[in-house]
CSV table of C-alpha atoms in Angstrom, one decimal:
chain,number,residue,atom,x,y,z
A,1,MET,CA,20.3,-45.0,-9.9
A,2,ALA,CA,19.7,-42.8,-6.8
A,3,ASN,CA,22.2,-39.8,-6.5
A,4,ALA,CA,23.5,-39.2,-3.0
A,5,ALA,CA,20.8,-37.3,-2.4
A,6,GLY,CA,18.7,-40.1,-2.4
A,7,TYR,CA,16.6,-39.0,-5.8
A,8,ASN,CA,16.4,-41.1,-9.4
A,9,ASN,CA,17.3,-37.5,-11.4
A,10,PRO,CA,19.0,-34.5,-10.9
A,11,GLY,CA,15.3,-32.4,-11.8
A,12,ASP,CA,13.6,-35.1,-9.1
A,13,GLN,CA,11.8,-32.9,-6.2
A,14,ASP,CA,12.1,-33.9,-3.1
A,15,PRO,CA,9.3,-36.4,-1.7
A,16,TYR,CA,8.9,-35.0,1.7
A,17,PRO,CA,6.3,-32.5,2.2
A,18,SER,CA,8.7,-31.6,5.6
A,19,SER,CA,11.1,-30.7,3.1
A,20,ILE,CA,8.9,-28.2,1.7
A,21,ALA,CA,7.2,-27.0,4.7
A,22,LYS,CA,10.7,-26.2,6.0
A,23,THR,CA,12.0,-24.9,3.0
A,24,ALA,CA,8.7,-22.2,2.5
A,25,GLY,CA,9.4,-21.7,6.3
A,26,LEU,CA,13.0,-20.2,5.8
A,27,CYS,CA,12.0,-18.5,3.5
A,28,VAL,CA,9.6,-16.3,4.7
A,29,ALA,CA,12.2,-15.9,7.7
A,30,GLY,CA,14.8,-14.7,5.6
A,31,TRP,CA,12.2,-12.6,4.0
A,32,VAL,CA,10.9,-11.0,8.0
A,33,VAL,CA,14.6,-10.7,8.9
A,34,GLY,CA,15.4,-9.2,5.8
A,35,TYR,CA,13.0,-6.8,6.0
A,36,LEU,CA,13.2,-6.1,9.7
A,37,ILE,CA,17.2,-5.2,8.8
A,38,SER,CA,16.2,-2.8,6.1
A,39,SER,CA,13.6,-0.9,8.2
A,40,VAL,CA,14.8,-0.9,12.4
A,41,SER,CA,18.0,0.6,10.8
A,42,SER,CA,16.4,3.4,8.6
A,43,VAL,CA,14.4,3.9,11.8
A,44,LEU,CA,17.4,4.2,13.7
A,45,PHE,CA,19.4,6.4,11.0
A,46,PHE,CA,16.1,8.8,11.6
A,47,ILE,CA,16.0,8.7,14.8
A,48,LEU,CA,20.2,9.0,15.9
A,49,GLY,CA,20.5,11.6,13.0
A,50,HIS,CA,17.6,14.0,14.5
A,51,ILE,CA,16.4,13.7,11.2
A,52,SER,CA,13.0,14.3,10.2
A,53,PRO,CA,12.1,12.0,7.0
A,54,ALA,CA,8.3,14.3,7.1
A,55,GLN,CA,9.9,17.1,6.2
A,56,SER,CA,12.7,18.7,3.5
A,57,ALA,CA,16.0,18.0,4.0
A,58,SER,CA,19.1,19.2,2.1
A,59,THR,CA,20.6,17.8,-0.7
A,60,GLY,CA,23.9,16.7,1.8
A,61,ILE,CA,21.3,14.3,4.1
A,62,MET,CA,19.6,13.3,1.3
A,63,TRP,CA,22.2,11.6,-0.5
A,64,LEU,CA,23.6,10.3,3.2
A,65,THR,CA,20.0,8.9,3.6
A,66,ALA,CA,20.0,7.4,-0.1
A,67,ILE,CA,23.9,5.7,-0.1
A,68,TYR,CA,22.9,4.7,4.1
A,69,GLY,CA,19.2,2.9,2.6
A,70,ILE,CA,20.9,1.4,-0.4
A,71,VAL,CA,23.5,-0.4,2.0
A,72,PHE,CA,21.5,-1.7,4.5
A,73,SER,CA,18.7,-2.5,1.8
A,74,VAL,CA,21.8,-4.9,0.5
A,75,ILE,CA,23.0,-6.1,3.6
A,76,ALA,CA,19.6,-7.2,4.5
A,77,ALA,CA,18.9,-8.9,0.9
A,78,VAL,CA,22.5,-10.7,1.6
A,79,ALA,CA,20.9,-11.7,4.8
A,80,GLY,CA,17.6,-12.6,4.3
A,81,ALA,CA,19.2,-14.3,0.9
A,82,SER,CA,21.0,-16.2,3.6
A,83,PHE,CA,18.1,-18.4,5.2
A,84,CYS,CA,17.7,-20.6,1.6
A,85,ARG,CA,20.2,-20.1,-1.0
A,86,ARG,CA,18.4,-21.5,-3.4
A,87,TYR,CA,15.2,-19.1,-3.4
A,88,ALA,CA,17.6,-16.0,-3.0
A,89,LEU,CA,16.4,-14.1,-5.5
A,90,GLY,CA,13.0,-15.1,-5.2
A,91,ILE,CA,13.5,-13.5,-1.2
A,92,GLY,CA,15.2,-10.2,-2.3
A,93,ALA,CA,12.3,-10.4,-4.3
A,94,ALA,CA,10.0,-10.1,-1.7
A,95,ILE,CA,12.3,-8.2,0.6
A,96,ALA,CA,12.2,-5.6,-2.1
A,97,ALA,CA,8.6,-5.5,-2.8
A,98,THR,CA,7.8,-4.8,0.5
A,99,ILE,CA,10.2,-2.2,0.9
A,100,ALA,CA,8.5,-0.8,-1.9
A,101,ALA,CA,5.5,-1.2,-1.2
A,102,ALA,CA,5.7,0.4,2.3
A,103,GLY,CA,7.2,3.0,0.7
A,104,MET,CA,4.3,3.5,-1.8
A,105,TRP,CA,2.0,3.1,1.7
A,106,SER,CA,3.3,5.7,3.1
A,107,TRP,CA,3.6,8.4,0.2
A,108,TRP,CA,-0.4,8.3,0.3
A,109,ALA,CA,-0.8,8.0,4.1
A,110,THR,CA,1.4,11.4,4.4
A,111,PRO,CA,0.0,13.5,1.4
A,112,ASP,CA,1.4,17.0,3.3
A,113,HIS,CA,4.4,15.9,4.3
A,114,ALA,CA,7.7,15.7,2.0
A,115,HIS,CA,8.0,12.5,-0.1
A,116,TRP,CA,12.1,12.1,-0.8
A,117,THR,CA,12.1,9.2,1.8
A,118,GLN,CA,9.6,7.7,0.3
A,119,ALA,CA,11.7,8.5,-3.7
A,120,ILE,CA,14.4,7.3,-2.1
A,121,ALA,CA,13.3,3.8,-0.6
A,122,ILE,CA,11.3,2.8,-4.1
A,123,LEU,CA,13.6,4.2,-6.2
A,124,LEU,CA,17.0,3.3,-5.1
A,125,MET,CA,16.4,1.3,-1.9
A,126,ALA,CA,13.7,-1.4,-3.3
A,127,PRO,CA,16.0,-2.2,-6.3
A,128,ALA,CA,19.4,-2.4,-3.9
A,129,ALA,CA,17.3,-5.4,-2.0
A,130,GLN,CA,17.3,-7.0,-5.5
A,131,PHE,CA,20.5,-6.7,-6.3
A,132,GLY,CA,21.9,-7.7,-2.6
A,133,ALA,CA,20.1,-11.3,-3.2
A,134,LEU,CA,22.4,-11.8,-6.6
A,135,PHE,CA,25.4,-12.2,-3.9
A,136,ARG,CA,23.7,-15.4,-1.8
A,137,ARG,CA,21.9,-17.3,-4.8
A,138,SER,CA,23.2,-20.8,-5.5
A,139,ASP,CA,22.3,-22.6,-8.7
A,140,ASP,CA,22.4,-26.0,-6.3
């Protein structure tokens, strides 16, 4: 007998391709929105704080940057994973991977700059994004 969703067994997949496309679209939208929240907030932090990410910074500025980056990475993952809670961990992983990849690319592209911001992104912000997705996951 079919359940409320119309499937014969709880493990059955949705037979409608439009549903698959919708889910994929929501996952991609969540990834894009999440990464934009993280990256735009970081750019605004440096612009409004008059902080040069290319130069050495004091320990206090590094701590402030790390805490700010972690908080906004978690917010970004929570917001992104809200688009499709069933795949929240995958969306969080995509956001985390994009943050880490952007940090690694920036490190490679700017060999003569200080790399403290890239280290924060790779070692702290990316894992925080994955952690943030845990808040939105669903066992549905």
